[in-house]
CSV table of C-alpha atoms in Angstrom, one decimal:
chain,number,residue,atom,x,y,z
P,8,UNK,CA,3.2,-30.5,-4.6
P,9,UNK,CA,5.3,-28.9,-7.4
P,10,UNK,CA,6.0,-28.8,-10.9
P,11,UNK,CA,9.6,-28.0,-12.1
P,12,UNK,CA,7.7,-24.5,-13.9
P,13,UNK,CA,7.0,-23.3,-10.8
P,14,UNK,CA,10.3,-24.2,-8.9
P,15,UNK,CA,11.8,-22.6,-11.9
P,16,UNK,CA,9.2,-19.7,-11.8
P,17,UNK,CA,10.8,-19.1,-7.5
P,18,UNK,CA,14.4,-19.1,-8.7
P,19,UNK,CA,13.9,-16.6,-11.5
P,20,UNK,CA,12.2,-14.2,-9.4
P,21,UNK,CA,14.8,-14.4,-6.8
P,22,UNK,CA,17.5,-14.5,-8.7
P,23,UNK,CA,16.1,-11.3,-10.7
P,24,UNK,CA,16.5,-9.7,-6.9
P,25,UNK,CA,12.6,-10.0,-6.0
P,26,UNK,CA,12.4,-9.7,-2.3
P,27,UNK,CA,8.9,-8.9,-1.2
P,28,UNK,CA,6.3,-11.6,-2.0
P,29,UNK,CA,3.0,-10.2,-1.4
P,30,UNK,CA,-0.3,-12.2,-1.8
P,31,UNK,CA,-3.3,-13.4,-0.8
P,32,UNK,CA,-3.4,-17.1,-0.3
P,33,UNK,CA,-4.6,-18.9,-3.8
P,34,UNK,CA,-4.2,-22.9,-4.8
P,35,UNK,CA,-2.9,-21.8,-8.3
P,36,UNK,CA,0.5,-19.8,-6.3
P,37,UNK,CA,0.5,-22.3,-3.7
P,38,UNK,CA,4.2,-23.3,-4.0
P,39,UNK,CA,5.5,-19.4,-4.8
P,40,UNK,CA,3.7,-18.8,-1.5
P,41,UNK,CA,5.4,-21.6,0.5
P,42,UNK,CA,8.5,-20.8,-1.0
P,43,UNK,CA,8.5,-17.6,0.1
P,44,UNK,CA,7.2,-18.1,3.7
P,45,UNK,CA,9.7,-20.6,4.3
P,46,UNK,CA,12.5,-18.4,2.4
P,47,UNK,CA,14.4,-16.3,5.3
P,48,UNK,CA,16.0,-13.8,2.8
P,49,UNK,CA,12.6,-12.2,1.9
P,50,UNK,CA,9.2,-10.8,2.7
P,51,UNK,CA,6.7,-12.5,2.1
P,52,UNK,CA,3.4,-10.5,3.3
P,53,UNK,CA,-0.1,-11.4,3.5
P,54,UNK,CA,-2.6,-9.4,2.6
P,55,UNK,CA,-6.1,-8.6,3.2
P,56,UNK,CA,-7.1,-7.5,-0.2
P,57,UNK,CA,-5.2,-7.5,-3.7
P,58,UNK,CA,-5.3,-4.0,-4.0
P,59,UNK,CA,-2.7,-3.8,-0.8
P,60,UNK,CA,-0.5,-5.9,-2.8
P,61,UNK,CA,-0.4,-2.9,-5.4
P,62,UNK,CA,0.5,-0.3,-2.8
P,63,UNK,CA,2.9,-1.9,-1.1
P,64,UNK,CA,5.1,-3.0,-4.5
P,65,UNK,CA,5.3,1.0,-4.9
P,66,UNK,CA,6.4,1.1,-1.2
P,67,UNK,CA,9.4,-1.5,-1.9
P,68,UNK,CA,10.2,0.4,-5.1
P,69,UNK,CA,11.0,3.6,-2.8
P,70,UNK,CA,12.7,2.0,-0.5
P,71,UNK,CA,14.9,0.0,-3.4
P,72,UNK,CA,13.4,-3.4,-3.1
P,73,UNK,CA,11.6,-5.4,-5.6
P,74,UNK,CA,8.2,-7.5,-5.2
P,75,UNK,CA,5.3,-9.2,-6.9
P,76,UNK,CA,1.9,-9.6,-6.3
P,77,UNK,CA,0.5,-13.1,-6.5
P,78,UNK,CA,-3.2,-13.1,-6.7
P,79,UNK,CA,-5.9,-14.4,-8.3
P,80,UNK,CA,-7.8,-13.2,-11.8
P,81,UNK,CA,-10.8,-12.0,-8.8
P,82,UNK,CA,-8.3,-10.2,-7.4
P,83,UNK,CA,-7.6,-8.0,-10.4
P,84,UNK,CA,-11.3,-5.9,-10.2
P,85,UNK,CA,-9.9,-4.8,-6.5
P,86,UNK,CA,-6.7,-3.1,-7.6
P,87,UNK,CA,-7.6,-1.0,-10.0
P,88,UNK,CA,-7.8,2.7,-8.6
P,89,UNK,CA,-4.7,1.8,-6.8
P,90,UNK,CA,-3.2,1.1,-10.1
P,91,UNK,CA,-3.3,5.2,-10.7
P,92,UNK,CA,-0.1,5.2,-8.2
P,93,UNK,CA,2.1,2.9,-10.4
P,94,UNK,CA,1.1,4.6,-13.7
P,95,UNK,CA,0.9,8.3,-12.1
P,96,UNK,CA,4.3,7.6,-10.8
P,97,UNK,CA,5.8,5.3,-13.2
P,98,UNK,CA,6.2,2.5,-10.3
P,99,UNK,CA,7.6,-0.7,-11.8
P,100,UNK,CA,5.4,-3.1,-11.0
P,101,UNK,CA,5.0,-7.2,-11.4
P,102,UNK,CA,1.9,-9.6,-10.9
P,103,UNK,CA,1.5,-13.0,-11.1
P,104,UNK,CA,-2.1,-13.7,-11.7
P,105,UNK,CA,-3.4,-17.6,-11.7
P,106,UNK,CA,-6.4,-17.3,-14.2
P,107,UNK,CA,-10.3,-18.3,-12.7
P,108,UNK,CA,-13.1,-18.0,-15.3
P,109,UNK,CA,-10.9,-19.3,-18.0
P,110,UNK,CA,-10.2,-22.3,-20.4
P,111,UNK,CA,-12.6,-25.6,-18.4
P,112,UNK,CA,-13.9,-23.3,-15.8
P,113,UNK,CA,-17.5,-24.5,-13.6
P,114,UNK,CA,-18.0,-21.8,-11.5
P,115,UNK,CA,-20.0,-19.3,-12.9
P,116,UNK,CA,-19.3,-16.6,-10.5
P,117,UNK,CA,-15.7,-16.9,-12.2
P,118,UNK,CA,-16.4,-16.1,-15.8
P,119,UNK,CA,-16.8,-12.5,-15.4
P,120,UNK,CA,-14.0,-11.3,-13.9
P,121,UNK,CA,-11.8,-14.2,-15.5
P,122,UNK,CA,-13.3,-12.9,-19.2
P,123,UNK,CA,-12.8,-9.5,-17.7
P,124,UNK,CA,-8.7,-9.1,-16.3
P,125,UNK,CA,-7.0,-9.2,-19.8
P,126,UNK,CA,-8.9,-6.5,-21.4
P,127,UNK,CA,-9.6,-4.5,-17.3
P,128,UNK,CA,-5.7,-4.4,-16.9
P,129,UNK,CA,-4.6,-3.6,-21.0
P,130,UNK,CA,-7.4,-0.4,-20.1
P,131,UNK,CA,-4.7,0.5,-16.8
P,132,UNK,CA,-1.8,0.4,-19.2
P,133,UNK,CA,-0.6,-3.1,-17.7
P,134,UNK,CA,1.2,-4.7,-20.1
P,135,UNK,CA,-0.1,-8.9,-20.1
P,136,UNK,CA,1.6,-11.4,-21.1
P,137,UNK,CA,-0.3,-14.7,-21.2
P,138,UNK,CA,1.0,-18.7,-20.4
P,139,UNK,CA,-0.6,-21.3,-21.3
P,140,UNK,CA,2.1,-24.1,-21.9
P,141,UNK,CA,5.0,-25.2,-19.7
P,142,UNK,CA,7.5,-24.6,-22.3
P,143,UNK,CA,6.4,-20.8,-22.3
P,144,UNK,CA,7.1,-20.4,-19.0
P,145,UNK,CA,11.0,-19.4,-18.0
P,146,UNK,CA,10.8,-16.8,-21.5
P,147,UNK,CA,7.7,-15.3,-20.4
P,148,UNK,CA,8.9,-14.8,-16.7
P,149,UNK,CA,12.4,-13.5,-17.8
P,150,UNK,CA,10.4,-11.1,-19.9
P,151,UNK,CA,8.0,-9.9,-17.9
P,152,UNK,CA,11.0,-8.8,-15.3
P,153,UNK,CA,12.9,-7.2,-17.7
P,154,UNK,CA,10.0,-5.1,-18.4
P,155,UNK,CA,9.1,-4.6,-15.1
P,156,UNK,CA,12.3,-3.6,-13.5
P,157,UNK,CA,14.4,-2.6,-16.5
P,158,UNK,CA,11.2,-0.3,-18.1
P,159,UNK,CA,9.8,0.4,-14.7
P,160,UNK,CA,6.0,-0.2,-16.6
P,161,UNK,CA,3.4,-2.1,-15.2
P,162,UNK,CA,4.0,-6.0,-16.6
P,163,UNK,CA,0.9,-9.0,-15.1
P,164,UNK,CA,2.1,-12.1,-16.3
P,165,UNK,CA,-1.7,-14.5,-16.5
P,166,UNK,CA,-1.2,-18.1,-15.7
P,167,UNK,CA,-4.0,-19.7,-17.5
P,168,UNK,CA,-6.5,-22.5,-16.6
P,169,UNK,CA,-5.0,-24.7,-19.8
P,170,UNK,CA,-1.1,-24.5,-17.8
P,171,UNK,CA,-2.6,-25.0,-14.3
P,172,UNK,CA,-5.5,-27.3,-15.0
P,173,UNK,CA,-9.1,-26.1,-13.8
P,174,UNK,CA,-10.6,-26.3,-10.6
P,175,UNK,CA,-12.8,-29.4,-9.8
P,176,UNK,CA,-16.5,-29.2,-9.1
O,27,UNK,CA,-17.6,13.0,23.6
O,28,UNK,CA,-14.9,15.5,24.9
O,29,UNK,CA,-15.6,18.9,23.8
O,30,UNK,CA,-16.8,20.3,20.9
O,31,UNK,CA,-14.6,22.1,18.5
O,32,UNK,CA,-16.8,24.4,16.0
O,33,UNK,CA,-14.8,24.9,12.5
O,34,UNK,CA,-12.8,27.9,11.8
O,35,UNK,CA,-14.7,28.6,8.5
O,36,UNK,CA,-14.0,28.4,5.3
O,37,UNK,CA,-15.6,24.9,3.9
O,38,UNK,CA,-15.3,24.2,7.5
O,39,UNK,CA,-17.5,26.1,9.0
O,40,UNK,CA,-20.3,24.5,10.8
O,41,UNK,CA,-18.8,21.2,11.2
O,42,UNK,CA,-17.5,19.7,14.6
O,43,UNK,CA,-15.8,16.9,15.7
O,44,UNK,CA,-15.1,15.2,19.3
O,45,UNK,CA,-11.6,16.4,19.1
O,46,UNK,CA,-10.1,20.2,19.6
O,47,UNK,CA,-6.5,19.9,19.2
O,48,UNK,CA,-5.2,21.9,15.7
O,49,UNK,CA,-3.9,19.0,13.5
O,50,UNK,CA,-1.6,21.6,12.3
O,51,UNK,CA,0.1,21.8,15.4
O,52,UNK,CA,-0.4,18.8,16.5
O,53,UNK,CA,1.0,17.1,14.0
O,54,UNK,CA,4.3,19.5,13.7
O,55,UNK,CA,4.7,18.2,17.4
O,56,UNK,CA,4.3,14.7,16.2
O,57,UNK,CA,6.5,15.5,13.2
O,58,UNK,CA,9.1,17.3,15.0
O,59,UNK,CA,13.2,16.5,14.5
O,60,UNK,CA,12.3,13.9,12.1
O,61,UNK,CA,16.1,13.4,11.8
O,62,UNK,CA,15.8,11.2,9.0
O,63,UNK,CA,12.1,9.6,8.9
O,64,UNK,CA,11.1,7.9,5.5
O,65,UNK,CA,7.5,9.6,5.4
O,66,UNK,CA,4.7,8.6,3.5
O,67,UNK,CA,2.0,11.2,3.6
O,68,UNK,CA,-1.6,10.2,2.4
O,69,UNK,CA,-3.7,12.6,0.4
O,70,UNK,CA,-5.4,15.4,1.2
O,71,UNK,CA,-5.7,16.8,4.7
O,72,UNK,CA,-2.7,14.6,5.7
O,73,UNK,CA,-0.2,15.4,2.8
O,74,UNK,CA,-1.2,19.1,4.0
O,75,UNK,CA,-0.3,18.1,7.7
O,76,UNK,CA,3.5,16.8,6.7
O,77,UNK,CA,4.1,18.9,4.4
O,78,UNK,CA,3.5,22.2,6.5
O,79,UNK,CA,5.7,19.9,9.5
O,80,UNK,CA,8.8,19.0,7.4
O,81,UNK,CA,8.7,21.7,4.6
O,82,UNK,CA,8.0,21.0,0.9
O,83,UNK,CA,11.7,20.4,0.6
O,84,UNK,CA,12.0,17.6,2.8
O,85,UNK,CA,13.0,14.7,-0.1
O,86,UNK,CA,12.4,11.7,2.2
O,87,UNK,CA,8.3,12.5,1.7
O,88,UNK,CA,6.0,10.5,-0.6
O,89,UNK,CA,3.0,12.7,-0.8
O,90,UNK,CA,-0.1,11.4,-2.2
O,91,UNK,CA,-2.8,13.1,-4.6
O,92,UNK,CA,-4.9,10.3,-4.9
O,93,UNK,CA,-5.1,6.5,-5.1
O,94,UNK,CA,-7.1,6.5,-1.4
O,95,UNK,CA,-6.2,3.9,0.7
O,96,UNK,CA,-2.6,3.1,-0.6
O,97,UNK,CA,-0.6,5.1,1.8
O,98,UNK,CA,-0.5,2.7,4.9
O,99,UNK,CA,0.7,-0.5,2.7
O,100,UNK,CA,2.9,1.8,1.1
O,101,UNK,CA,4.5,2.9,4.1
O,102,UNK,CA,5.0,-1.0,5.0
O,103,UNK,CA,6.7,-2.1,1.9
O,104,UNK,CA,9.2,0.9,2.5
O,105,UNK,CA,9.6,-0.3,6.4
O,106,UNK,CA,10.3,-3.9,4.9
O,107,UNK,CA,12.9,-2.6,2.4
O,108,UNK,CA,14.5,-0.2,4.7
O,109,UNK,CA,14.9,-2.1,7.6
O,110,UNK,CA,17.5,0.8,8.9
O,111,UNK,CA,15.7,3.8,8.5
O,112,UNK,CA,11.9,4.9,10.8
O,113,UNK,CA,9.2,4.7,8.4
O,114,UNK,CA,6.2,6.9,9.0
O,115,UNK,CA,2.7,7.3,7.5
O,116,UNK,CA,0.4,9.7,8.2
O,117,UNK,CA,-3.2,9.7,6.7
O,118,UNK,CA,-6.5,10.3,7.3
O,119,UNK,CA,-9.5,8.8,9.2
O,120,UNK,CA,-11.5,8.6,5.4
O,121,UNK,CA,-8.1,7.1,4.0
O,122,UNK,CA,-7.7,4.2,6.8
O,123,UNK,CA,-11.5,3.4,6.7
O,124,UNK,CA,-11.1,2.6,3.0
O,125,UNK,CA,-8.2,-0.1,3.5
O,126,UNK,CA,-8.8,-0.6,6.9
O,127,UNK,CA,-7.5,-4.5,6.6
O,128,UNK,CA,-4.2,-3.5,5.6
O,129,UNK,CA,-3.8,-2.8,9.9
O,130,UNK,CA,-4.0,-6.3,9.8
O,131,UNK,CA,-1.5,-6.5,7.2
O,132,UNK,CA,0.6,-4.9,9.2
O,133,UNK,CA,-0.1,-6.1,12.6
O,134,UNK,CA,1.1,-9.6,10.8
O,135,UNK,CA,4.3,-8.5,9.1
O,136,UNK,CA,5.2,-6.2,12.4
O,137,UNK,CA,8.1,-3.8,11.0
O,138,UNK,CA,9.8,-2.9,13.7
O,139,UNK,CA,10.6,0.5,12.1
O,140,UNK,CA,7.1,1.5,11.2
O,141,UNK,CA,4.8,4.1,13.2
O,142,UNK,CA,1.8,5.2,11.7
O,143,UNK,CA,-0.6,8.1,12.8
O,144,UNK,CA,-4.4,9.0,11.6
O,145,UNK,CA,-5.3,12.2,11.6
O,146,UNK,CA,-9.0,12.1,12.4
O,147,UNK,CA,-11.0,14.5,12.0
O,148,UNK,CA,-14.5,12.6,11.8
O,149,UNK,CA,-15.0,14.0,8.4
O,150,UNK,CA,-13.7,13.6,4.8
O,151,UNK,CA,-12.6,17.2,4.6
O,152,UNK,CA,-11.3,16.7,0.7
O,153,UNK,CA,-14.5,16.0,-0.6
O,154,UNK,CA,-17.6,17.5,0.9
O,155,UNK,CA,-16.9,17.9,3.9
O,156,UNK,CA,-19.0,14.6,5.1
O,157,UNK,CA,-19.2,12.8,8.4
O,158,UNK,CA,-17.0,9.7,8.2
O,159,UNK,CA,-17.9,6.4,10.3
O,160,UNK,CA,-15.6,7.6,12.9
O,161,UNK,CA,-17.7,10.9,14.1
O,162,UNK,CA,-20.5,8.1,14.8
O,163,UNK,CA,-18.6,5.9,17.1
O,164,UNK,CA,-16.1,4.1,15.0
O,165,UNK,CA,-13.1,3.8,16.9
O,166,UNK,CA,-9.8,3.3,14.9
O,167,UNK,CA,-7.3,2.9,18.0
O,168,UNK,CA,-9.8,0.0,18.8
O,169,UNK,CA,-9.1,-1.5,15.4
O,170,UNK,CA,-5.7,-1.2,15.2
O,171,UNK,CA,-5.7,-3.0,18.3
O,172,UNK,CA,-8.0,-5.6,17.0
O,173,UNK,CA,-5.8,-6.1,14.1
O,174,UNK,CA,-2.9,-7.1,16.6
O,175,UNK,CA,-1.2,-3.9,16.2
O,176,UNK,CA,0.7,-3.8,19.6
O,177,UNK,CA,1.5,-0.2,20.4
O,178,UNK,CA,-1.9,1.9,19.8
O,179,UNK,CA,-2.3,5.5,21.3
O,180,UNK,CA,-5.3,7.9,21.1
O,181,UNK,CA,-4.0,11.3,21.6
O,182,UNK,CA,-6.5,14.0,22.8
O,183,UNK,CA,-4.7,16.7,24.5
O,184,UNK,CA,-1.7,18.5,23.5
O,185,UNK,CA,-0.1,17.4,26.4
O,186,UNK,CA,-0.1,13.9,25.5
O,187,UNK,CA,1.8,14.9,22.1
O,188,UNK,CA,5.4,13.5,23.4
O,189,UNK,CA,4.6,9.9,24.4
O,190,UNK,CA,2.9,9.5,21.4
O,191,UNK,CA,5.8,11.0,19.4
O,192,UNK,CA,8.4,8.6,21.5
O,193,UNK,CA,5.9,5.9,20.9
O,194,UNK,CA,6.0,6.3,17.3
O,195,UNK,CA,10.2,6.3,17.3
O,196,UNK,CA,10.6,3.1,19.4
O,197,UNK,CA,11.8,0.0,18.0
O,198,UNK,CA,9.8,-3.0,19.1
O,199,UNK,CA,7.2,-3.0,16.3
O,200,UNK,CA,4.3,-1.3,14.5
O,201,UNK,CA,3.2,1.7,16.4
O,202,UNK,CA,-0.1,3.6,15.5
O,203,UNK,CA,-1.6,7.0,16.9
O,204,UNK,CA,-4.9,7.9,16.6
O,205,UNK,CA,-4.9,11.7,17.1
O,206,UNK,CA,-8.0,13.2,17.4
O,207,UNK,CA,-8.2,16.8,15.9
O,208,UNK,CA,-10.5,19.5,15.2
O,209,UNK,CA,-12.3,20.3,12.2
O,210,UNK,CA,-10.9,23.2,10.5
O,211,UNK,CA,-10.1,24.0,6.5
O,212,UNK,CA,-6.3,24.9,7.0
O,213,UNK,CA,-4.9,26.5,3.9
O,214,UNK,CA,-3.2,23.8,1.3
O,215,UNK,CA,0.5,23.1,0.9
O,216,UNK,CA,1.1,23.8,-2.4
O,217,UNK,CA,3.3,21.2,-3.7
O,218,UNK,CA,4.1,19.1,-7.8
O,219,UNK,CA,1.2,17.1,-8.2
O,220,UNK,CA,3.6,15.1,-10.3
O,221,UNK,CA,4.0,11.0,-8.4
O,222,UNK,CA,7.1,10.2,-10.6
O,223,UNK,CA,8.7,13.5,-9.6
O,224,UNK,CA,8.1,12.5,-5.6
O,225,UNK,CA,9.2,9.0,-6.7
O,226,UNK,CA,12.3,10.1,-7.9
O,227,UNK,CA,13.2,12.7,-5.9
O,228,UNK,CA,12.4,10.1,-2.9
O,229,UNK,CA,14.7,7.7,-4.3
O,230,UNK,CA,17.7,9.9,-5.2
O,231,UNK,CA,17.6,11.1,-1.4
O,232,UNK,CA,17.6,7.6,0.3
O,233,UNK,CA,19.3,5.5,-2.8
O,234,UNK,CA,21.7,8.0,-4.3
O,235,UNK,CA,19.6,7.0,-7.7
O,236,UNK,CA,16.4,8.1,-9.2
C-alpha cells in the first residue's frame, strides 16, 4: 500500500539520478523498497547490517553513481565508525531513516536509540532534517539531495512516527 | 595445518600462522597487469599489499586508513556503478571477520565484475599483533561459500597463484580468494593519509572529474 508522499518521495530520488537503493528490509520504507526491487534501471541491494549501506554509498560515489540508505532509527547506532569514511573523505552521502522510539511509540527497546539518532548523527557531522507532516515532504527531499549531491556533506532525512503512524502493539 | 611459517621479526617475530607464502609476493602475483582494475584496498596490512603491487601512483586505488570493515561493500557499490570496468578488493582476515555479512551481500547482488581476495594472515598485524578467529579454525573460503558466493579459492602454494588470479578476472560473478600467507611485519607503504585526496584523485582517473 502507498501514499502519494512516498510515490512522490521514489520519483524525486530517481529523478535526482539515485541509482543504488540500499537497505535493510523495514515496514516504514516498504514501498521505496518495492519500488526499487521492481525498478530494472537501478540497484537495489540488500544488506546485512546498516552500516554496509554506508560503505557501499561511498563505493557508488567513486564509481559516479548515486544511492541512499533506507534504514531504520536502530540502524543508525550500527553505522557510526563507518561514518569516519564519508566525513574523512567528504563522501556525499543520503539516508532515509523511518523513526522507532518516537512520537506514540510501545516498544521500549525503541526509545533509546529512537531518542538517541538525532543528536548520535548531528555528533558525525550528518546534517538532519526532520518530517513530520505530508506537506513537508517533497521540500525536505529536494533539500536534503541538493545537499547531499550538490555539497557532497552527509544529509539523513528522519521520517518520524507522527508522518508514518506508530507501530501497533 | 600445513607448515609453520615463524615471523621475520620486527613486531612479528614469534608469531606463526598455517600459511608460508610472502603476502608480498603473493599478492604482486595476484596483482599483476592489473590493466585497468578499479581497486579498493582495505587498511593496514592490505593497503600495504596493493600499494607495493601497483605503485603509490596507481590512481584507480581507494586505500583505506581506517573505518574497518567498509572496504568489501565499498568495492561492491563501485562494481554496481561500473558495470564495465574489474573491481577488486583486497583486505584482511581481521577486516572481513568484522563485516563478514556483507559476503552475503554480495553473494545476493553477484557483480559480475567483482573479485575479492583476503589476505589472511591469522592475526590482526595493525594492532597487536593478536590471533584472529581464523588461526583457530575459522575458515573464510567456507564462508564465502556459505554466503552463496560461487567462485571461492584458497590459495596455499605459490604455484596455485595463476588460477586464482584468472579466477579473479572472469566474468560470471563474484569471485573471492582466500590466500593464506605468512606472518611477517613487511615495511609500510608510505602513502597521503588524506580519504578526500584518494577520493578525488580516484574519481578524476575513472570520471574525468574530481
Amino acid at each position: 500500500m502507498s501514499t502519494p508522499w512516498q510515490e512522490q518521495t521514489y520519483d524525486l530520488l530517481r529523478a535526482a539520478g539515485v541509482r543504488q537503493f540500499a537497505y535493510v528490509p523495514d515496514a516504514g520504507h516498504d514501498y521505496l523498497i518495492n519500488r526499487s526491487l521492481a525498478d530494472g534501471e537501478v540497484h537495489a541491494v540488500a544488506l546485512t547490517t546498516e552500516e554496509e549501506g554506508v560503505a557501499l554509498l561511498a563505493g557508488a560515489h567513486l564509481g559516479g553513481d548515486r544511492g541512499v540508505l533506507l534504514m531504520q532509527s536502530s540502524g543508525v547506532g550500527n553505522c557510526i565508525n563507518l561514518l569516519s569514511l564519508i566525513r574523512a573523505g567528504r563522501f556525499p552521502f543520503l539516508t532515509l531513516i523511518s523513526m522507532r522510539g518516537d512520537f506514540g511509540e510501545g516498544n521500549p527497546w525503541q526509545i533509546p536509540m529512537g531518542q538517541s539518532t538525532q543528536p548520535v548523527l548531528e555528533s558525525c557531522d550528518v546534517t538532519c532534517l526532520r518530517i513530520d507532516q505530508v506537506d513537508e515532504v517533497v521540500p525536505t527531499i529536494e533539500a536534503a539531495l541538493t545537499t547531499a549531491f550538490q555539497t557532497d556533506l552527509p544529509v539523513a532525512v528522519l521520517l518520524g512516527q507522527r508522518l508514518l503512524g506508530a507501530k501497533k502493539f | 595445518m600445513n607448515e609453520t611459517a615463524k615471523g621475520d621479526g620486527g613486531r612479528a617475530a614469534g608469531k606463526t600462522a598455517s600459511g608460508h607464502l610472502s603476502r608480498r609476493e603473493a599478492a604482486k602475483v595476484l596483482l599483476d597487469d592489473i590493466g585497468d582494475t578499479l581497486i579498493v584496498a582495505g587498511l593496514a596490512g592490505a593497503k600495504g599489499d596493493v600499494l607495493s603491487a601497483v605503485g603509490t601512483d596507481y590512481p584507480l586505488v581507494f586505500a583505506f586508513g581506517g573505518a574497518m570493515g567498509a572496504a568489501t561493500a565499498m568495492g561492491l557499490g563501485l562494481a554496481l556503478a561500473q558495470p564495465d570496468k574489474r573491481v577488486l578488493v583486497v583486505t584482511g582476515d581481521g577486516e572481513l571477520l568484522m563485516n563478514v555479512g556483507t559476503l552475503a551481500t554480495v553473494a545476493v547482488a553477484n557483480p559480475p565484475n567483482l573479485g575479492i581476495v583476503c589476505v589472511d594472515n591469522e592475526h590482526y598485524g595493525e594492532t597487536g599483533f593478536q590471533q584472529s578467529h581464523t588461526a583457530f579454525g575459522t575458515d573464510l573460503a567456507t564462508m564465502a561459500s556459505g554466503a552463496g558466493i560461487g567462485a571461492v579459492r584458497t590459495v596455499r602454494e605459490a604455484d596455485e597463484l595463476a588460477e586464482a588470479a584468472a579466477m579473479l578476472r572472469q566474468g560470471n560473478g563474484a569471485s573471492f580468494v582466500l590466500l593464506k600467507v605468512a606472518v611477517d611485519d613487511p615495511p609500510k607503504v608510505k602513502t597521503v593519509w588524506d580519504a578526500a585526496y584518494h577520493k578525488n584523485r580516484f574519481r578524476q582517473a575513472l570520471l574525468g572529474a574530481p
